[in-house]
mmCIF file of C-alpha atoms in Angstrom:
data_model
loop_
_atom_site.group_PDB
_atom_site.id
_atom_site.type_symbol
_atom_site.label_atom_id
_atom_site.label_comp_id
_atom_site.label_asym_id
_atom_site.label_seq_id
_atom_site.Cartn_x
_atom_site.Cartn_y
_atom_site.Cartn_z
ATOM 1 C CA MET M 1 -19.224 -6.863 -4.385
ATOM 2 C CA THR M 2 -16.743 -4.662 -2.575
ATOM 3 C CA ASP M 3 -15.832 -2.263 -5.372
ATOM 4 C CA GLU M 4 -18.040 0.623 -6.490
ATOM 5 C CA LYS M 5 -18.340 -0.487 -10.130
ATOM 6 C CA THR M 6 -19.644 -3.971 -9.251
ATOM 7 C CA LEU M 7 -22.043 -2.638 -6.625
ATOM 8 C CA ARG M 8 -23.438 -0.062 -9.067
ATOM 9 C CA SER M 9 -23.970 -2.813 -11.684
ATOM 10 C CA LEU M 10 -25.936 -4.855 -9.154
ATOM 11 C CA LEU M 11 -28.185 -1.900 -8.254
ATOM 12 C CA VAL M 12 -28.809 -1.129 -11.931
ATOM 13 C CA ALA M 13 -29.705 -4.788 -12.513
ATOM 14 C CA VAL M 14 -32.230 -4.650 -9.643
ATOM 15 C CA ALA M 15 -33.697 -1.404 -10.974
ATOM 16 C CA ASN M 16 -34.080 -2.967 -14.449
ATOM 17 C CA GLY M 17 -35.726 -6.079 -13.041
ATOM 18 C CA LYS M 18 -32.894 -8.383 -14.121
ATOM 19 C CA VAL M 19 -31.998 -9.325 -10.530
ATOM 20 C CA THR M 20 -34.533 -9.890 -7.770
ATOM 21 C CA PRO M 21 -34.225 -7.978 -4.485
ATOM 22 C CA ASP M 22 -33.780 -11.288 -2.630
ATOM 23 C CA THR M 23 -30.845 -12.257 -4.851
ATOM 24 C CA ALA M 24 -29.277 -8.828 -4.383
ATOM 25 C CA LEU M 25 -29.779 -9.040 -0.627
ATOM 26 C CA ASP M 26 -28.004 -12.404 -0.584
ATOM 27 C CA SER M 27 -25.069 -10.846 -2.468
ATOM 28 C CA LEU M 28 -24.876 -7.996 0.029
ATOM 29 C CA LYS M 29 -25.339 -9.916 3.272
ATOM 30 C CA ASP M 30 -21.613 -9.831 4.095
ATOM 31 C CA LEU M 31 -20.950 -6.375 2.686
ATOM 32 C CA THR M 32 -20.050 -4.780 6.014
ATOM 33 C CA TYR M 33 -17.904 -7.527 7.526
ATOM 34 C CA GLU M 34 -17.517 -11.280 7.615
ATOM 35 C CA SER M 35 -16.339 -13.400 10.540
ATOM 36 C CA VAL M 36 -13.474 -15.828 10.114
ATOM 37 C CA GLY M 37 -13.620 -18.375 12.920
ATOM 38 C CA GLU M 38 -13.572 -16.599 16.259
ATOM 39 C CA PHE M 39 -10.393 -14.616 15.618
ATOM 40 C CA ALA M 40 -11.098 -12.146 12.780
ATOM 41 C CA LYS M 41 -13.796 -9.993 11.192
ATOM 42 C CA ILE M 42 -12.989 -9.029 7.605
ATOM 43 C CA ASP M 43 -13.948 -5.450 6.739
ATOM 44 C CA HIS M 44 -15.265 -5.987 3.195
ATOM 45 C CA HIS M 45 -16.763 -2.490 3.171
ATOM 46 C CA ARG M 46 -13.382 -0.774 3.490
ATOM 47 C CA GLN M 47 -12.687 -0.493 -0.231
ATOM 48 C CA LEU M 48 -16.044 1.205 -0.820
ATOM 49 C CA ARG M 49 -15.335 3.671 1.999
ATOM 50 C CA THR M 50 -11.656 4.408 1.398
ATOM 51 C CA GLY M 51 -10.733 3.049 -2.035
ATOM 52 C CA PHE M 52 -8.328 0.488 -0.541
ATOM 53 C CA PRO M 53 -9.243 -3.020 0.663
ATOM 54 C CA GLU M 54 -8.245 -4.291 4.090
ATOM 55 C CA VAL M 55 -4.666 -5.578 4.288
ATOM 56 C CA ILE M 56 -3.501 -8.320 6.645
ATOM 57 C CA TRP M 57 -0.924 -7.414 9.294
ATOM 58 C CA GLY M 58 1.205 -10.554 9.612
ATOM 59 C CA PRO M 59 2.957 -10.312 13.005
ATOM 60 C CA GLY M 60 0.961 -11.761 15.882
ATOM 61 C CA LYS M 61 -1.070 -14.078 13.643
ATOM 62 C CA THR M 62 -0.388 -17.760 13.083
ATOM 63 C CA PRO M 63 0.151 -18.989 9.505
ATOM 64 C CA ASP M 64 -3.143 -20.873 9.758
ATOM 65 C CA GLN M 65 -5.012 -17.693 10.743
ATOM 66 C CA ILE M 66 -3.418 -15.725 7.898
ATOM 67 C CA ALA M 67 -4.284 -18.502 5.428
ATOM 68 C CA GLN M 68 -7.935 -18.609 6.532
ATOM 69 C CA ILE M 69 -8.263 -14.825 6.280
ATOM 70 C CA MET M 70 -6.716 -14.799 2.796
ATOM 71 C CA GLU M 71 -9.051 -17.526 1.539
ATOM 72 C CA VAL M 72 -12.094 -15.517 2.666
ATOM 73 C CA MET M 73 -10.772 -12.265 1.226
ATOM 74 C CA ARG M 74 -9.859 -13.729 -2.172
ATOM 75 C CA LEU M 75 -13.535 -14.411 -2.891
ATOM 76 C CA ARG M 76 -14.212 -10.666 -2.951
ATOM 77 C CA ASN M 77 -10.923 -9.003 -3.906
ATOM 78 C CA PRO M 78 -8.678 -9.439 -6.966
ATOM 79 C CA VAL M 79 -5.673 -8.596 -4.772
ATOM 80 C CA VAL M 80 -5.189 -9.876 -1.217
ATOM 81 C CA MET M 81 -2.096 -8.691 0.608
ATOM 82 C CA ALA M 82 -0.358 -9.536 3.889
ATOM 83 C CA THR M 83 2.521 -7.449 5.252
ATOM 84 C CA ARG M 84 5.551 -8.225 7.424
ATOM 85 C CA ILE M 85 5.643 -11.866 6.405
ATOM 86 C CA GLU M 86 8.987 -13.495 7.185
ATOM 87 C CA PRO M 87 10.357 -16.203 4.834
ATOM 88 C CA ALA M 88 9.609 -19.057 7.262
ATOM 89 C CA VAL M 89 5.986 -17.931 7.581
ATOM 90 C CA TYR M 90 5.657 -17.672 3.803
ATOM 91 C CA THR M 91 6.990 -21.219 3.385
ATOM 92 C CA THR M 92 4.153 -22.450 5.591
ATOM 93 C CA LEU M 93 1.571 -20.258 3.867
ATOM 94 C CA GLU M 94 2.633 -21.430 0.425
ATOM 95 C CA SER M 95 1.395 -24.940 1.207
ATOM 96 C CA LYS M 96 -1.949 -23.612 2.467
ATOM 97 C CA VAL M 97 -2.850 -20.882 -0.052
ATOM 98 C CA SER M 98 -2.758 -21.522 -3.789
ATOM 99 C CA GLY M 99 -1.382 -18.892 -6.144
ATOM 100 C CA LEU M 100 0.461 -17.018 -3.406
ATOM 101 C CA ARG M 101 3.323 -14.722 -4.457
ATOM 102 C CA TYR M 102 6.116 -13.529 -2.188
ATOM 103 C CA TYR M 103 7.994 -10.238 -2.406
ATOM 104 C CA GLN M 104 10.885 -11.070 -0.115
ATOM 105 C CA SER M 105 12.558 -7.653 0.036
ATOM 106 C CA ALA M 106 9.234 -6.065 0.999
ATOM 107 C CA ARG M 107 8.191 -8.953 3.276
ATOM 108 C CA ILE M 108 4.816 -8.986 1.551
ATOM 109 C CA CYS M 109 2.883 -11.969 0.258
ATOM 110 C CA ALA M 110 -0.112 -11.541 -2.001
ATOM 111 C CA ILE M 111 -2.706 -13.229 -4.125
ATOM 112 C CA ALA M 112 -2.574 -11.084 -7.244
ATOM 113 C CA PRO M 113 -2.650 -11.235 -11.045
ATOM 114 C CA PRO M 114 0.755 -11.704 -12.708
ATOM 115 C CA THR M 115 0.637 -8.106 -13.894
ATOM 116 C CA ILE M 116 -1.394 -5.179 -12.563
ATOM 117 C CA GLU M 117 -1.883 -2.302 -14.948
ATOM 118 C CA PRO M 118 -1.780 1.168 -13.346
ATOM 119 C CA GLN M 119 -5.328 2.388 -12.730
ATOM 120 C CA PHE M 120 -4.536 6.014 -12.003
ATOM 121 C CA ALA M 121 -2.638 8.808 -13.685
ATOM 122 C CA GLY M 122 0.588 10.016 -12.154
ATOM 123 C CA GLU M 123 3.677 8.350 -10.772
ATOM 124 C CA ILE M 124 4.899 7.670 -7.246
ATOM 125 C CA GLY M 125 8.655 8.151 -6.938
ATOM 126 C CA ILE M 126 10.238 6.226 -4.064
ATOM 127 C CA LEU M 127 13.734 7.090 -2.836
ATOM 128 C CA SER M 128 15.831 5.352 -0.212
ATOM 129 C CA ALA M 129 18.787 6.941 1.544
ATOM 130 C CA GLY M 130 20.719 3.674 1.952
ATOM 131 C CA THR M 131 20.626 0.007 1.045
ATOM 132 C CA ALA M 132 19.745 -0.816 4.651
ATOM 133 C CA ASP M 133 16.475 1.115 4.189
ATOM 134 C CA LEU M 134 15.349 -1.070 1.283
ATOM 135 C CA ALA M 135 12.957 -3.314 3.238
ATOM 136 C CA VAL M 136 10.816 -0.299 4.161
ATOM 137 C CA ALA M 137 11.183 1.304 0.725
ATOM 138 C CA GLU M 138 10.203 -1.920 -1.032
ATOM 139 C CA GLU M 139 7.205 -2.307 1.275
ATOM 140 C CA ALA M 140 6.043 1.086 0.007
ATOM 141 C CA ALA M 141 6.809 0.251 -3.624
ATOM 142 C CA VAL M 142 5.105 -3.153 -3.679
ATOM 143 C CA THR M 143 2.080 -1.837 -1.781
ATOM 144 C CA ALA M 144 1.662 0.967 -4.310
ATOM 145 C CA GLU M 145 2.060 -1.354 -7.306
ATOM 146 C CA LEU M 146 -0.414 -3.905 -5.944
ATOM 147 C CA SER M 147 -2.849 -1.027 -5.378
ATOM 148 C CA GLY M 148 -2.698 -0.035 -9.049
ATOM 149 C CA PHE M 149 -0.221 2.843 -9.047
ATOM 150 C CA ARG M 150 2.817 3.431 -11.233
ATOM 151 C CA VAL M 151 6.083 3.411 -9.259
ATOM 152 C CA GLN M 152 9.617 4.583 -10.007
ATOM 153 C CA ARG M 153 12.395 3.425 -7.651
ATOM 154 C CA LEU M 154 15.639 5.226 -6.806
ATOM 155 C CA TRP M 155 17.761 3.495 -4.195
ATOM 156 C CA ASP M 156 20.869 4.481 -2.196
ATOM 157 C CA VAL M 157 20.906 8.240 -2.781
ATOM 158 C CA GLY M 158 21.505 9.490 0.763
ATOM 159 C CA VAL M 159 23.021 12.861 1.607
ATOM 160 C CA ALA M 160 26.464 11.411 2.414
ATOM 161 C CA GLY M 161 26.946 11.206 -1.361
ATOM 162 C CA ILE M 162 24.507 13.853 -2.493
ATOM 163 C CA HIS M 163 25.810 13.816 -6.078
ATOM 164 C CA ARG M 164 23.959 10.473 -6.473
ATOM 165 C CA LEU M 165 20.694 12.266 -5.775
ATOM 166 C CA LEU M 166 21.434 15.348 -7.866
ATOM 167 C CA SER M 167 22.316 13.248 -10.908
ATOM 168 C CA ASN M 168 18.775 11.827 -10.762
ATOM 169 C CA ARG M 169 16.885 15.117 -10.602
ATOM 170 C CA HIS M 170 14.745 13.942 -13.522
ATOM 171 C CA LEU M 171 12.970 11.408 -11.274
ATOM 172 C CA ILE M 172 12.185 14.058 -8.688
ATOM 173 C CA GLU M 173 10.870 16.384 -11.359
ATOM 174 C CA SER M 174 8.707 13.759 -13.088
ATOM 175 C CA ALA M 175 7.031 12.318 -9.969
ATOM 176 C CA SER M 176 3.521 13.277 -8.903
ATOM 177 C CA VAL M 177 4.200 12.245 -5.286
ATOM 178 C CA LEU M 178 7.502 11.318 -3.638
ATOM 179 C CA ILE M 179 8.093 8.869 -0.804
ATOM 180 C CA VAL M 180 11.512 9.358 0.793
ATOM 181 C CA VAL M 181 12.809 6.659 3.138
ATOM 182 C CA ALA M 182 15.781 7.320 5.426
ATOM 183 C CA GLY M 183 17.339 6.203 8.697
ATOM 184 C CA MET M 184 20.404 7.538 10.545
ATOM 185 C CA GLU M 185 19.818 11.321 10.896
ATOM 186 C CA GLY M 186 16.958 11.325 8.341
ATOM 187 C CA ALA M 187 18.072 14.359 6.328
ATOM 188 C CA LEU M 188 17.147 13.136 2.851
ATOM 189 C CA PRO M 189 13.446 14.195 2.803
ATOM 190 C CA SER M 190 14.361 17.823 3.562
ATOM 191 C CA VAL M 191 16.819 17.896 0.681
ATOM 192 C CA VAL M 192 14.334 16.268 -1.708
ATOM 193 C CA ALA M 193 11.515 18.610 -0.656
ATOM 194 C CA GLY M 194 13.776 21.555 -1.436
ATOM 195 C CA LEU M 195 14.013 20.287 -5.019
ATOM 196 C CA ALA M 196 10.478 18.992 -5.595
ATOM 197 C CA SER M 197 7.249 20.677 -6.665
ATOM 198 C CA CYS M 198 5.081 17.745 -5.502
ATOM 199 C CA PRO M 199 4.107 16.400 -2.051
ATOM 200 C CA VAL M 200 6.876 14.573 -0.183
ATOM 201 C CA ILE M 201 6.052 11.772 2.255
ATOM 202 C CA ALA M 202 8.932 11.104 4.636
ATOM 203 C CA VAL M 203 9.428 7.665 6.175
ATOM 204 C CA PRO M 204 11.927 7.338 9.040
ATOM 205 C CA THR M 205 13.479 3.905 9.473
ATOM 206 C CA SER M 206 14.893 2.199 12.548
ATOM 207 C CA ILE M 207 18.297 1.885 10.837
ATOM 208 C CA GLY M 208 21.146 3.670 12.599
ATOM 209 C CA TYR M 209 23.601 3.701 15.482
ATOM 210 C CA GLY M 210 22.525 3.896 19.127
ATOM 211 C CA ALA M 211 21.746 7.598 19.241
ATOM 212 C CA SER M 212 19.226 7.198 16.427
ATOM 213 C CA PHE M 213 17.056 5.542 19.101
ATOM 214 C CA GLY M 214 15.476 2.992 16.775
ATOM 215 C CA GLY M 215 14.255 5.607 14.317
ATOM 216 C CA LEU M 216 13.261 8.345 16.750
ATOM 217 C CA ALA M 217 16.115 10.641 15.650
ATOM 218 C CA PRO M 218 15.203 10.573 11.927
ATOM 219 C CA LEU M 219 11.514 10.915 12.866
ATOM 220 C CA LEU M 220 12.239 14.135 14.764
ATOM 221 C CA THR M 221 14.472 15.423 11.949
ATOM 222 C CA MET M 222 11.687 14.868 9.425
ATOM 223 C CA LEU M 223 9.070 16.490 11.651
ATOM 224 C CA ASN M 224 11.388 19.505 12.025
ATOM 225 C CA SER M 225 12.168 19.755 8.316
ATOM 226 C CA CYS M 226 13.003 23.273 7.160
ATOM 227 C CA ALA M 227 11.561 22.459 3.719
ATOM 228 C CA ALA M 228 7.837 22.984 3.191
ATOM 229 C CA GLY M 229 5.482 20.314 1.868
ATOM 230 C CA VAL M 230 6.797 17.344 3.877
ATOM 231 C CA GLY M 231 4.402 14.954 5.607
ATOM 232 C CA VAL M 232 5.783 12.275 7.938
ATOM 233 C CA VAL M 233 4.503 8.775 8.696
ATOM 234 C CA ASN M 234 5.519 6.484 11.527
ATOM 235 C CA ILE M 235 8.861 4.710 11.845
ATOM 236 C CA ASP M 236 9.299 1.909 9.260
ATOM 237 C CA ASN M 237 5.763 2.477 7.919
ATOM 238 C CA GLY M 238 6.333 2.002 4.200
ATOM 239 C CA PHE M 239 2.821 0.612 3.849
ATOM 240 C CA GLY M 240 1.213 3.721 5.308
ATOM 241 C CA ALA M 241 3.306 5.981 3.082
ATOM 242 C CA ALA M 242 2.151 4.111 -0.033
ATOM 243 C CA VAL M 243 -1.511 4.375 0.953
ATOM 244 C CA LEU M 244 -1.159 8.102 1.615
ATOM 245 C CA ALA M 245 0.559 8.623 -1.748
ATOM 246 C CA GLY M 246 -2.228 6.654 -3.410
ATOM 247 C CA GLN M 247 -4.892 8.773 -1.741
ATOM 248 C CA ILE M 248 -3.200 11.922 -3.030
ATOM 249 C CA LEU M 249 -3.291 10.599 -6.606
ATOM 250 C CA ARG M 250 -6.875 9.357 -6.226
ATOM 251 C CA THR M 251 -7.942 12.797 -4.988
ATOM 252 C CA ALA M 252 -6.234 14.436 -7.961
ATOM 253 C CA GLU M 253 -8.168 12.106 -10.270
ATOM 254 C CA LYS M 254 -11.461 12.994 -8.535
ATOM 255 C CA LEU M 255 -10.770 16.702 -8.973
ATOM 256 C CA ARG M 256 -9.851 16.212 -12.626
ATOM 257 C CA LEU M 257 -13.083 14.299 -13.334
ATOM 258 C CA ALA M 258 -15.164 16.851 -11.428
ATOM 259 C CA SER M 259 -13.585 19.671 -13.410
ATOM 260 C CA ALA M 260 -14.210 17.880 -16.702
ATOM 261 C CA ALA M 261 -17.857 17.314 -15.783
ATOM 262 C CA SER M 262 -18.536 20.931 -14.787
#
C-alpha cells in the first residue's frame, strides 16, 4: 500500500463499492509510519512522497535491529535495502532474514527479486577514477539497479591515464545521467563534464594520501569545477548520488508523459 498504483486501485475499489471503507481504513492505518519496537519508526509514506522507499542505514544498528526493520518493511515493499553492511554483520543477518542477498563490493544487503527490470527510460553511467573507489561506485550502481534503473559501469578511468577514459567516449555519449566517483585530487568529474551533454553527479571519496584530508580535497576540487553542469554530493555518498540520478530520470519521464498528454 506504499506505491501509487496500489493505493489508486484501493481507492477505485472503494468508489466502486468493492471494498468497504472500514477495510480500506484498516489497510491504510500504518500508511504514514509504523513503529518497530522502541527503536525505529518506518516511514512507509516515503515512496508515495518521493518515489523511493526508505533505506536502512546499517552503521550504529545491531544486526537484530536491522533484521526486525527488514521484516516489517518487506511486508510493504518488493525491495528492502540496507547500506554499509560489513561481511560479519551480513553473516549474522543471513540467519535471521530469509531470502537476503549480499552485494559485497557495495556493502549492501537486500531483499529483492532475482532480477529487476528497468522501470524508467534512460541509462545511468557510473565511472570510477580508480579501483580503490569501487566500494562507493558499486554502492551507487547497486542502489540504482535495485531502484529500477538501467546502469552502465566503467571502472578505473582516472586522469592519470586519460586515454582509458577517451577510448570509452561512447559510454559518456550514450548516458542520460553520469555519476563520476573519484578520490585523490578529484579531477575526473571536470574532465567528464567537459565531454558530456548530460548532468554529471560528482562523488568525492575518502581515498588518497594525507593531504587529501579524507576526501575534503576532492570535494573542494569538484565544487570548484571549471566545467558546467556538475553537481556534487557528500564524501563517499554513492547512495545519495544514485538517488539524485534516479530523480533526474523520473523527472524526465514526468515531463515526457505531461507533454504527450497535452
